[in-house]
GROMACS .gro file of C-alpha atoms in nm:
model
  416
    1UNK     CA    1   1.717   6.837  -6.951
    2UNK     CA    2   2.039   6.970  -6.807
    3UNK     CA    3   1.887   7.344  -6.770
    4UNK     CA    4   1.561   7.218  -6.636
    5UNK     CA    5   1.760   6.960  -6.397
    6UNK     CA    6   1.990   7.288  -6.270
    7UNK     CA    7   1.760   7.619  -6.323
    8UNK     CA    8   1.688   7.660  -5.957
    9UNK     CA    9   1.543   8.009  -5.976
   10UNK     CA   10   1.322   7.922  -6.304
   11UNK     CA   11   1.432   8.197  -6.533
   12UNK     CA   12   1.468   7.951  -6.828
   13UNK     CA   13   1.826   7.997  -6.798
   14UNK     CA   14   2.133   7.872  -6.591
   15UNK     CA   15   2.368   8.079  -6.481
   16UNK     CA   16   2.756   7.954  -6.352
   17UNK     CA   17   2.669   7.889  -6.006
   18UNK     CA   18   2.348   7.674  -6.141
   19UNK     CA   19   2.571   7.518  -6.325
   20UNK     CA   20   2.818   7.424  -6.075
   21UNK     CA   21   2.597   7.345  -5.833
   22UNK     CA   22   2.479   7.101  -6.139
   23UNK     CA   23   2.772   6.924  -6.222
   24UNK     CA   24   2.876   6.879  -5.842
   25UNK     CA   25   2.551   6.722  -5.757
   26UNK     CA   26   2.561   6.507  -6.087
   27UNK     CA   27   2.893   6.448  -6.002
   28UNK     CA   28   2.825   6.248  -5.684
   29UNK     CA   29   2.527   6.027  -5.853
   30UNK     CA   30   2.778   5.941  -6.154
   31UNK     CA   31   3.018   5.849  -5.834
   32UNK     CA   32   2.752   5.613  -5.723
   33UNK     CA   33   2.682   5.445  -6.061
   34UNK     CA   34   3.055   5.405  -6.080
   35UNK     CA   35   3.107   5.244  -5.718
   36UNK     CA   36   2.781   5.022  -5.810
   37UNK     CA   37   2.923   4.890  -6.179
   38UNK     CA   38   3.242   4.831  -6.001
   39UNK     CA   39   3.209   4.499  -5.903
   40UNK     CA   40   3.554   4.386  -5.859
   41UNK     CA   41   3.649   4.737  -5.665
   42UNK     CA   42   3.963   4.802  -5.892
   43UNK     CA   43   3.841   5.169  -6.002
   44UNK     CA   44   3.804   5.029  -6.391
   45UNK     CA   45   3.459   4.898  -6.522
   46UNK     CA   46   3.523   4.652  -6.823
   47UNK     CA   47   3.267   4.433  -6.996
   48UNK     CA   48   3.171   4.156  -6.806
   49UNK     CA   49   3.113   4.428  -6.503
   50UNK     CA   50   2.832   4.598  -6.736
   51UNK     CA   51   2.714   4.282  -6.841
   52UNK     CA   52   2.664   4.176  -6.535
   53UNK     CA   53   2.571   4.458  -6.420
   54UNK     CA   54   2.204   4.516  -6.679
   55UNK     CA   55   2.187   4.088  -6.602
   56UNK     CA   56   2.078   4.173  -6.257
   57UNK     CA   57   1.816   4.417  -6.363
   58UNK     CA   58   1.673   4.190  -6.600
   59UNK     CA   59   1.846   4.295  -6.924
   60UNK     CA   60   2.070   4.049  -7.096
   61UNK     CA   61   2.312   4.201  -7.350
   62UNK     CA   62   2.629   4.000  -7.504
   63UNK     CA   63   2.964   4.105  -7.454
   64UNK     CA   64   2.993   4.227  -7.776
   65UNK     CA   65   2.709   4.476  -7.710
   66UNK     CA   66   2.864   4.547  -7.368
   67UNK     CA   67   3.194   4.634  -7.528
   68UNK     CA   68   3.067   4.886  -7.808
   69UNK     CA   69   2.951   5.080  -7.455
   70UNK     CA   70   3.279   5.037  -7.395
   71UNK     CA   71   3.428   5.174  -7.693
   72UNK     CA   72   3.207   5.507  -7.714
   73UNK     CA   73   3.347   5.599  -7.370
   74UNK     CA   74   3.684   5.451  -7.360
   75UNK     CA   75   3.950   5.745  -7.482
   76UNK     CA   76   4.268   5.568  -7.415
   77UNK     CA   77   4.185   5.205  -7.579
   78UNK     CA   78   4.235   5.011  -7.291
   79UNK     CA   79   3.876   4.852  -7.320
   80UNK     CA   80   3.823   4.939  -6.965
   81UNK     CA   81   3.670   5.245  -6.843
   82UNK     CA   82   3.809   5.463  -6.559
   83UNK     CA   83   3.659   5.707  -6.288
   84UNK     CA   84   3.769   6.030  -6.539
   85UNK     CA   85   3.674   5.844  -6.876
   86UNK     CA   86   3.302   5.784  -6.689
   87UNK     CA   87   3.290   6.141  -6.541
   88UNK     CA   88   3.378   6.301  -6.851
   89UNK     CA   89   3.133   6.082  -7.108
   90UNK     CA   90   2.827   6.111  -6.869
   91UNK     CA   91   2.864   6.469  -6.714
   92UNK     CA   92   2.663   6.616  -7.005
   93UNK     CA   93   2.459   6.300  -7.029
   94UNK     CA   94   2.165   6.401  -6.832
   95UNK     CA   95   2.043   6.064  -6.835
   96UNK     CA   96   2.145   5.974  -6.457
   97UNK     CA   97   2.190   5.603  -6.377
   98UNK     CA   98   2.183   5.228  -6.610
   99UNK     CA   99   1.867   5.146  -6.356
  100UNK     CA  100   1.696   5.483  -6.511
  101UNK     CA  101   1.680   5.247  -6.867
  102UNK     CA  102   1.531   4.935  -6.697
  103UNK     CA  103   1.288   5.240  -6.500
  104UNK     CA  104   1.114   5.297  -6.823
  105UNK     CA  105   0.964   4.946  -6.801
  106UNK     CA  106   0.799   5.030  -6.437
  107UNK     CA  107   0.506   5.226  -6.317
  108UNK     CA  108   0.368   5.234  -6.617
  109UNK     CA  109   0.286   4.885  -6.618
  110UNK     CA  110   0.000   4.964  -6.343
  111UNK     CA  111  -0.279   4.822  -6.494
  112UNK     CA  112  -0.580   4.565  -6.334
  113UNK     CA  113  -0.707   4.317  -6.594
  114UNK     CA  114  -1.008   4.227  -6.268
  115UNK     CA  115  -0.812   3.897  -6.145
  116UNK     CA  116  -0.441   4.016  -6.051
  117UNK     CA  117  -0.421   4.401  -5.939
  118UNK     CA  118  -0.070   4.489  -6.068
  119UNK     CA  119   0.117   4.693  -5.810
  120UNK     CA  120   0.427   4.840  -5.884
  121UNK     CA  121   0.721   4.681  -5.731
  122UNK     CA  122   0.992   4.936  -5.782
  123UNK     CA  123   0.995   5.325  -5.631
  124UNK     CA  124   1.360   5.486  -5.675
  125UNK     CA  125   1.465   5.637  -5.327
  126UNK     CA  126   1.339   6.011  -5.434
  127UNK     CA  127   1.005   5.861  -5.497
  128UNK     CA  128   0.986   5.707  -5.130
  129UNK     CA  129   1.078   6.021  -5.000
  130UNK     CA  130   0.879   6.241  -5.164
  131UNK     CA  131   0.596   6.064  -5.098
  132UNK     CA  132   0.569   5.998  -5.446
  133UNK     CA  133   0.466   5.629  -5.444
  134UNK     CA  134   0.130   5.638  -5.221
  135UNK     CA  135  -0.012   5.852  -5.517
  136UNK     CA  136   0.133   5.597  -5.770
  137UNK     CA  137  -0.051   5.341  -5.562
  138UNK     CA  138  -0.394   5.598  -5.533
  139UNK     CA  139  -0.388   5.658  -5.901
  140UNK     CA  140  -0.327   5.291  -5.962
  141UNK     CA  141  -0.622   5.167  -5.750
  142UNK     CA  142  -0.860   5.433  -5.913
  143UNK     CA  143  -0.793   5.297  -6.243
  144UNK     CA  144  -0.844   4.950  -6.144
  145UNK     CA  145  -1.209   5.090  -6.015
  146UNK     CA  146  -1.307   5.236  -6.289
  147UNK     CA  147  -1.203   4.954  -6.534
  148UNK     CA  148  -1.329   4.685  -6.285
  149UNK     CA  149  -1.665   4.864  -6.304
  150UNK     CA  150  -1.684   4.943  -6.723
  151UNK     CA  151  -1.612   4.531  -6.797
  152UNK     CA  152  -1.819   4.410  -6.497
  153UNK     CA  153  -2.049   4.282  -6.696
  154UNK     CA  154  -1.791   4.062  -6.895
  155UNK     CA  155  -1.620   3.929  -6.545
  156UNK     CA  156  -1.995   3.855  -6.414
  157UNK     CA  157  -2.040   3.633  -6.714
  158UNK     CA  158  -1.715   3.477  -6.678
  159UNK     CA  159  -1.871   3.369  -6.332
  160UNK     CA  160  -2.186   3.222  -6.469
  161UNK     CA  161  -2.003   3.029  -6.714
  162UNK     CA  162  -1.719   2.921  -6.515
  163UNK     CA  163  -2.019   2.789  -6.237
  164UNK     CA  164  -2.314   2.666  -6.461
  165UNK     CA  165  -2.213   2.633  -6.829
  166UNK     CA  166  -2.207   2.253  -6.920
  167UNK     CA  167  -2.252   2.031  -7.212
  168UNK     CA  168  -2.561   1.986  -7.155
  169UNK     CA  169  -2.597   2.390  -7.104
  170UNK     CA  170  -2.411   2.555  -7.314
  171UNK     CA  171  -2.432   2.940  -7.254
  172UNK     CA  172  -2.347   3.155  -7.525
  173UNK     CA  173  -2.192   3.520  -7.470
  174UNK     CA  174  -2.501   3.686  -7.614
  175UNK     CA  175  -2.772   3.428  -7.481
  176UNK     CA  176  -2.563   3.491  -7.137
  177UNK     CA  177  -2.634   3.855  -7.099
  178UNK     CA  178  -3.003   3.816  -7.242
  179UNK     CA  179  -3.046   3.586  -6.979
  180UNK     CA  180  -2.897   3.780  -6.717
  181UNK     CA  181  -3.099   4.150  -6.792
  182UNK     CA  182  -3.390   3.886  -6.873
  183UNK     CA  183  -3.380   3.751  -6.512
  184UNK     CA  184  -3.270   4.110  -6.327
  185UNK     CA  185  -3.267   4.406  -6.578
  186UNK     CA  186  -3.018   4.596  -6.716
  187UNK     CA  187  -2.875   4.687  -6.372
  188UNK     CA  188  -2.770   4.328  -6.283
  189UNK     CA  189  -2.503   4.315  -6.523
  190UNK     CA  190  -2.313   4.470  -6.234
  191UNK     CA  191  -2.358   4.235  -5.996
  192UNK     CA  192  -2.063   4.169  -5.752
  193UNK     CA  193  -1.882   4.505  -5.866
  194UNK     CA  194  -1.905   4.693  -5.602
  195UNK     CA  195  -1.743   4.392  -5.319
  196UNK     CA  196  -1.486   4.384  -5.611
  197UNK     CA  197  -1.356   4.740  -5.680
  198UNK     CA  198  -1.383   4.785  -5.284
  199UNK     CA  199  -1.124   4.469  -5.232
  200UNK     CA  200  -0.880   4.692  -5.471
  201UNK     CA  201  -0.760   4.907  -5.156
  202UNK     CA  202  -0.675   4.681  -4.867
  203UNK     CA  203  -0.560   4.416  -5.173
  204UNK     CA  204  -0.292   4.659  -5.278
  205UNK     CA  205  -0.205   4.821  -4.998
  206UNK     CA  206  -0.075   4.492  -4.850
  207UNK     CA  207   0.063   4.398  -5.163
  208UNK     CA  208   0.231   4.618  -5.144
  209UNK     CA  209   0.357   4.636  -4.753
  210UNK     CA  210   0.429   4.268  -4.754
  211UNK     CA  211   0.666   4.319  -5.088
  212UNK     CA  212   0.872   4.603  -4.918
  213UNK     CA  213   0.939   4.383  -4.638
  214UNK     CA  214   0.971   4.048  -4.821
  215UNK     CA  215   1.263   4.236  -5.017
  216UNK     CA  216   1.408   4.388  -4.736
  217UNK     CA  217   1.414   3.936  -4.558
  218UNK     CA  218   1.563   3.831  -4.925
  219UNK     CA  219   1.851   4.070  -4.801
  220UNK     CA  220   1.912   4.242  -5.152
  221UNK     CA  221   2.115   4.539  -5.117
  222UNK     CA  222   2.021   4.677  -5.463
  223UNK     CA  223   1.727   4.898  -5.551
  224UNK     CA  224   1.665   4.644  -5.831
  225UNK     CA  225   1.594   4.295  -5.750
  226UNK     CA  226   1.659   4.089  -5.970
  227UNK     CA  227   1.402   3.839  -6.208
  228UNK     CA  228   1.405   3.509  -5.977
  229UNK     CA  229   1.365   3.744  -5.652
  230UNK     CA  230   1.125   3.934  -5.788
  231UNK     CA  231   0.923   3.616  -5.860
  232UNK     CA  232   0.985   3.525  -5.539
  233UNK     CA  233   0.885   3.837  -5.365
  234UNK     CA  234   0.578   3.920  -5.633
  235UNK     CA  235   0.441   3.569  -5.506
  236UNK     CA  236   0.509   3.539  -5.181
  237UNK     CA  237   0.304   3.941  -5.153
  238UNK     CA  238   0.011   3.789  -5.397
  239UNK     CA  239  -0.068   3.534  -5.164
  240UNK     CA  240  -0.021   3.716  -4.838
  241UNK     CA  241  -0.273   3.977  -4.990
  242UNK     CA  242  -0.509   3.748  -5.150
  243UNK     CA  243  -0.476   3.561  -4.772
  244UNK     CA  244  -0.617   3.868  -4.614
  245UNK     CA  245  -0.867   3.941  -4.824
  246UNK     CA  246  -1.002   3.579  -4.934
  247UNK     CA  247  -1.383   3.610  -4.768
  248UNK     CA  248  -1.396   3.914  -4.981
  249UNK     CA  249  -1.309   3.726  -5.301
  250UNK     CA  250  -1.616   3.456  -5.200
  251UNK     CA  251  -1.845   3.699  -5.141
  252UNK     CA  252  -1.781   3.856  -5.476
  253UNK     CA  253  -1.859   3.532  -5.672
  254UNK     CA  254  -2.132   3.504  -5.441
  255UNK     CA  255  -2.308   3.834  -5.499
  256UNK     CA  256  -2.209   3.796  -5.870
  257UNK     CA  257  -2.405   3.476  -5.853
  258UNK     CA  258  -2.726   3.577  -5.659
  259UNK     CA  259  -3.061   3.551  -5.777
  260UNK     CA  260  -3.307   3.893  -5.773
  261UNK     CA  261  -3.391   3.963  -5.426
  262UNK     CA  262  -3.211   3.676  -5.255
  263UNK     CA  263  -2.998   3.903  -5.092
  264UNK     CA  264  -3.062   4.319  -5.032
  265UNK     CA  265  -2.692   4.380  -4.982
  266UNK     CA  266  -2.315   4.284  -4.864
  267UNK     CA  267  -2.386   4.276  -4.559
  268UNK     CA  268  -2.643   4.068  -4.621
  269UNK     CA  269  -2.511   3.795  -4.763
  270UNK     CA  270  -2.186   3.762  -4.567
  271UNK     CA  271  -2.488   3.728  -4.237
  272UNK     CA  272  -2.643   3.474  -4.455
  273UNK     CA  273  -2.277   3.277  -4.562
  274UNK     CA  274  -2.201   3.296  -4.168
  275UNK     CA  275  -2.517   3.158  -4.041
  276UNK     CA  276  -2.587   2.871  -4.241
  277UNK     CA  277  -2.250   2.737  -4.330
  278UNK     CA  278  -2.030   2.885  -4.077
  279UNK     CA  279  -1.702   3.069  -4.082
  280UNK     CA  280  -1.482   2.810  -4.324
  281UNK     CA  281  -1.753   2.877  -4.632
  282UNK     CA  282  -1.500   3.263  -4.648
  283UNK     CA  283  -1.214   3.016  -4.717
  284UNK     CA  284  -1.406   2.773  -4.990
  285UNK     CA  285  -1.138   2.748  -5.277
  286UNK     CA  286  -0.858   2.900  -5.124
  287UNK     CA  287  -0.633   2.615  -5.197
  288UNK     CA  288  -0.658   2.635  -5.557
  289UNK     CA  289  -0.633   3.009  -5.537
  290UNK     CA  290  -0.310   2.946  -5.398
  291UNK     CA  291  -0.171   2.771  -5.636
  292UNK     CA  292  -0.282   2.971  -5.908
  293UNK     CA  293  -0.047   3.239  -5.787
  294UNK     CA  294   0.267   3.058  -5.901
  295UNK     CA  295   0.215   3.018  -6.199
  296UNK     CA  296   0.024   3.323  -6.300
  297UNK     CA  297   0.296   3.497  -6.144
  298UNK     CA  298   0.611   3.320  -6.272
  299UNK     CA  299   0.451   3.313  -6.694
  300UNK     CA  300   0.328   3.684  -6.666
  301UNK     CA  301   0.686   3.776  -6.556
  302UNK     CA  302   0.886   3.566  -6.775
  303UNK     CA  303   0.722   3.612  -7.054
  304UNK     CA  304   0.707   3.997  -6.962
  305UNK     CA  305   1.131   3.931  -6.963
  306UNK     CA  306   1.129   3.809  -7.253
  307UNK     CA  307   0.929   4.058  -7.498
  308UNK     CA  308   1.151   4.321  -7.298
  309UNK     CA  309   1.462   4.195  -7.384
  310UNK     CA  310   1.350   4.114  -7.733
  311UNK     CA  311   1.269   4.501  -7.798
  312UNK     CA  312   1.590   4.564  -7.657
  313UNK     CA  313   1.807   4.347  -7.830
  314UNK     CA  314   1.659   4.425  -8.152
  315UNK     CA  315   1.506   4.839  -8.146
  316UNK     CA  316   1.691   5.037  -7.830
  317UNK     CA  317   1.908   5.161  -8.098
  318UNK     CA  318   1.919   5.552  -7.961
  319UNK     CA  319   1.688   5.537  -7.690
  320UNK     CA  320   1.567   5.314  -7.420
  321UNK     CA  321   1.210   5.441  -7.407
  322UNK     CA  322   0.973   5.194  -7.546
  323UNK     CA  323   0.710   5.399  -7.574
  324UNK     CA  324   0.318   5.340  -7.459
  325UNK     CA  325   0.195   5.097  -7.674
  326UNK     CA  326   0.530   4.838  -7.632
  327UNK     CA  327   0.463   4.891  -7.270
  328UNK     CA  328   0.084   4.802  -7.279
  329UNK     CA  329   0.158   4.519  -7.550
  330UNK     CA  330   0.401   4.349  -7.358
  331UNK     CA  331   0.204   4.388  -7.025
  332UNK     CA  332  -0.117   4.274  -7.168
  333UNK     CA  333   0.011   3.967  -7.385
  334UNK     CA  334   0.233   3.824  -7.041
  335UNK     CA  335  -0.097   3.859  -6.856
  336UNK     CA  336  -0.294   3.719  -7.057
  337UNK     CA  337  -0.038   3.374  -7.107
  338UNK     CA  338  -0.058   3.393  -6.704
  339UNK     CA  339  -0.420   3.368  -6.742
  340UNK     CA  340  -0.396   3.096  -6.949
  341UNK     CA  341  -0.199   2.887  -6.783
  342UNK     CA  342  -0.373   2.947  -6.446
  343UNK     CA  343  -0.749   2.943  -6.541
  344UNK     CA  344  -0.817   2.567  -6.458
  345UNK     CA  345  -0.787   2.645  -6.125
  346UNK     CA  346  -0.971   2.969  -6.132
  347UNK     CA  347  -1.217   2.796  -6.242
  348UNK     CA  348  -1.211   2.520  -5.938
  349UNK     CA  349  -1.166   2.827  -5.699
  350UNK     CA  350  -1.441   2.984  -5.842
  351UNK     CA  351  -1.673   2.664  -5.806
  352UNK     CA  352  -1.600   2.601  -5.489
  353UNK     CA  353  -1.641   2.944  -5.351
  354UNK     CA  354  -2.016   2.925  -5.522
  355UNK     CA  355  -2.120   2.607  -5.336
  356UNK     CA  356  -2.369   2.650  -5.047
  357UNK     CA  357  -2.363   2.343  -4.829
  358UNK     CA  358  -2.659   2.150  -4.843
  359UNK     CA  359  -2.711   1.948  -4.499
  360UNK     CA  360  -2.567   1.583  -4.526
  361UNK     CA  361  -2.448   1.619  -4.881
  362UNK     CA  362  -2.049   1.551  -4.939
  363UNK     CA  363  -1.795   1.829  -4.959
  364UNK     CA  364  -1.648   1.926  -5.247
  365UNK     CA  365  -1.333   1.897  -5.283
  366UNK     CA  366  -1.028   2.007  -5.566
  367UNK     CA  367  -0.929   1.695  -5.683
  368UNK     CA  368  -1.260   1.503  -5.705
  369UNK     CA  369  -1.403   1.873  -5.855
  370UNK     CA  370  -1.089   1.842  -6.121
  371UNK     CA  371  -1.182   1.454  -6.119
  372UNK     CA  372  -1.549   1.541  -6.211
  373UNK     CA  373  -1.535   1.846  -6.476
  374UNK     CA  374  -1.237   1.588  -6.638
  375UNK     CA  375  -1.524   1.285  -6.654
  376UNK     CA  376  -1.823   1.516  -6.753
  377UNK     CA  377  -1.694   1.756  -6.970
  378UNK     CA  378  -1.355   1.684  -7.031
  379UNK     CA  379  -1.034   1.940  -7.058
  380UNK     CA  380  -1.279   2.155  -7.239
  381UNK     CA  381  -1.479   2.193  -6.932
  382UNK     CA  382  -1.191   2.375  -6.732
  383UNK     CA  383  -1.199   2.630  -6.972
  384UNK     CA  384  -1.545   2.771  -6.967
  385UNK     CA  385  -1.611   3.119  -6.964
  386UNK     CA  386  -1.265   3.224  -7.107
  387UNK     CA  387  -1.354   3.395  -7.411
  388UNK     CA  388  -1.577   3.659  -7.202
  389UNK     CA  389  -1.233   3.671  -6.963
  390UNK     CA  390  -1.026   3.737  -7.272
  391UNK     CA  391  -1.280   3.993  -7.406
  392UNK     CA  392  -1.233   4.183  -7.156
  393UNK     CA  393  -0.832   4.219  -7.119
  394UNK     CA  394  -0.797   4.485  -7.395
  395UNK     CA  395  -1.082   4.711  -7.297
  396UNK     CA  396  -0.968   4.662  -6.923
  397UNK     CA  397  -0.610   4.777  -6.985
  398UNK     CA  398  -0.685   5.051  -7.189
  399UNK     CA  399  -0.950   5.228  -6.982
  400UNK     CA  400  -0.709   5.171  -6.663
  401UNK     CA  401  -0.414   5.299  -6.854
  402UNK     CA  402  -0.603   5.636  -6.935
  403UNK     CA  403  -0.744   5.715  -6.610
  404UNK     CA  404  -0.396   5.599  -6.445
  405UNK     CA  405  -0.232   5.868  -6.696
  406UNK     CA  406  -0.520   6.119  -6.593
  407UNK     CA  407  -0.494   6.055  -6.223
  408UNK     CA  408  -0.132   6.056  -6.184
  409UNK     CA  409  -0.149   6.429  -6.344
  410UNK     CA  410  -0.439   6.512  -6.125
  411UNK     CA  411  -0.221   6.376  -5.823
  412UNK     CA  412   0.067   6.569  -5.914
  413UNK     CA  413   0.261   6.234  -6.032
  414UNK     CA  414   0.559   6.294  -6.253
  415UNK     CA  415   0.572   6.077  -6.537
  416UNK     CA  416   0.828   5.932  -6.682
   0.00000   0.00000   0.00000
């Protein structure tokens, strides 16, 4: 790492001005990490600086761990650790910064499971300026295509169920899809796909935008935020984005919903929305979508938190890399208990964004729709159509982890 960090000229080798030129501009990062773990500004780090120090980027160790870092840098047994002890442990080290550990547990976490697109919401400063992080955000909403499109027919039977299953009509996963290439062929299994992989674009994009500048209004002058801004911010973008791109979300359970031939195309049926039931039918369910954010958000994260530090705690013996499959574990088990806990009012949302209004008949609205599925079907009835939403996780997060590995190379992406 240290000859490929300093080989300027590429001959496989350094030579001594490389390798000045190395440990000068290595010196002045280590300088930074210093100044940053300093907190009380006293030129010494000690324990409860560390500590505090991985707390704010999401890592809890115990003082005991913090002071066995300590003790493999401290040379004069002191238990605190000066500018020269730092400089001299960590100027062979190539690994450059603590935030480089809690790094490992980023980007690679891009993955889109069809409800929440998962944007990345940490770039290091060389990333920005490189130019680095549009093509993490490309590659990112390529995979989410291409997975959104191989399980479409999974997420439109989610939408059937979640809209007409009953008691009285109880539609099975396989009697679902017979009836659906029974009533349009084999090609409407993909109805509503293509309104949903093109929502992935302007969705991210302002995700993204709107979490830049909702960190830069929290006023947190780290490059890490930490877990209960990060909710905060991760939320606060979710719903601006979903905001801005709600009539696309109705027209998606719309189209996924449509009969053979009732509409020819998008277009179409936004024309057809507009003219009978006027401009507030784009906006049918958005309370409930709302809401849903919250907690989605704040279980996928914390439980996320917690299966991090757990791994930590117990296997980041000699190395802070996790490794694929811990990443895609812990990523698809938090989003699935997010799921979980938000799906009642998915469901609601996704109800109420399927209702046409009939002249003179009442409108729906969350509580009495709550109110009703509670009387007619009972708690049951909030959760229909989540074992096609569940079959679909795994599948979904391994095809976009594949082509997000694939793009990023094709995109000139370094990985981590």
């Amino acid at each position: 790492k240290i000859v490929k960090a300093g080989d300027k000229d590429l001959d496989g080798q350094l030579d001594f001005e490389e390798f000045v030129h190395y440990l000068q501009d290595h010196e002045k990062k280590l300088r930074l990490v210093f100044k940053s773990l300093d907190k009380k500004n006293d030129g010494r780090i000690d324990a409860q600086e560390i500590v505090q120090s991985l707390r704010d980027l999401g890592v809890k160790i115990s003082e005991q761990q913090a002071e066995k870092i300590l003790k493999s840098m401290d040379k004069n047994g002191t238990m605190t650790i000066d500018w020269n002890e730092w400089r001299d442990y960590h100027l062979l080290h190539p690994v450059e910064n603590i935030p480089e550990i809690i790094l490992y547990w980023k980007h690679s976490t891009i993955f889109d499971v069809g409800e929440n697109l998962t944007v990345p919401d940490e770039f290091t400063v060389e990333e920005r300026q490189t130019g680095m992080w549009w093509r993490h955000l490309v590659a990112g909403g390529g995979a989410g295509a291409v997975s959104r499109t191989c399980t479409a027919p999974l997420d439109r039977l989610k939408v059937l169920m979640q809209v007409h299953a009953s008691r009285s009509n109880n539609m099975c996963i396989i009697g679902g899809f017979t009836q659906m290439i029974r009533e349009g062929g084999p090609r409407s299994l993909w109805r509503g796909n293509g309104i949903n992989v093109l929502k992935i674009a302007p969705e991210s994009a302002i995700k993204f935008m709107a979490y830049e500048q909702i960190k830069r209004f929290i006023g947190s002058d780290q490059e890490m935020l930490r877990i209960h801004e990060r909710l905060l911010a991760g939320s606060l973008a979710g719903a601006i984005a979903q905001s801005s791109i709600y009539p696309m979300e109705v027209l998606k359970t719309r189209m996924a919903l449509r009969k053979t031939g009732q509409y020819s195309g998008m277009l179409d049926c936004a024309k057809n929305i507009l003219s009978k039931e006027g401009m507030a039918a784009f906006y049918k369910g958005y309370i409930p979508n709302m809401l849903g954010i919250i907690p989605y958000a704040g279980i996928d994260l914390a439980v996320y938190e917690t299966l991090k530090n757990a791994w930590l705690q117990r296997y980041a013996v000699n190395s802070a890399d996790p490794g694929v499959f811990v990443l895609l574990a812990c990523g698809t088990i938090s989003s699935t208990c997010g799921q979980l806990a938000s799906y009642p009012l998915a469901l609601v949302r996704t109800r109420m964004q399927a209702q046409a209004s009939v002249e003179g008949a009442p409108e729906v609205t969350m509580r009495g729709l709550f109110k009703h599925i509670l009387k007619t079907e009972g708690a049951f009835g909030l959760y229909r159509g989540l074992a096609p939403n569940f079959m679909k996780v795994i599948p979904a997060v391994s095809i976009s982890y594949v082509v997000y590995e694939n793009l990023k190379m094709t995109l000139g992406v370094q990985s981590r």
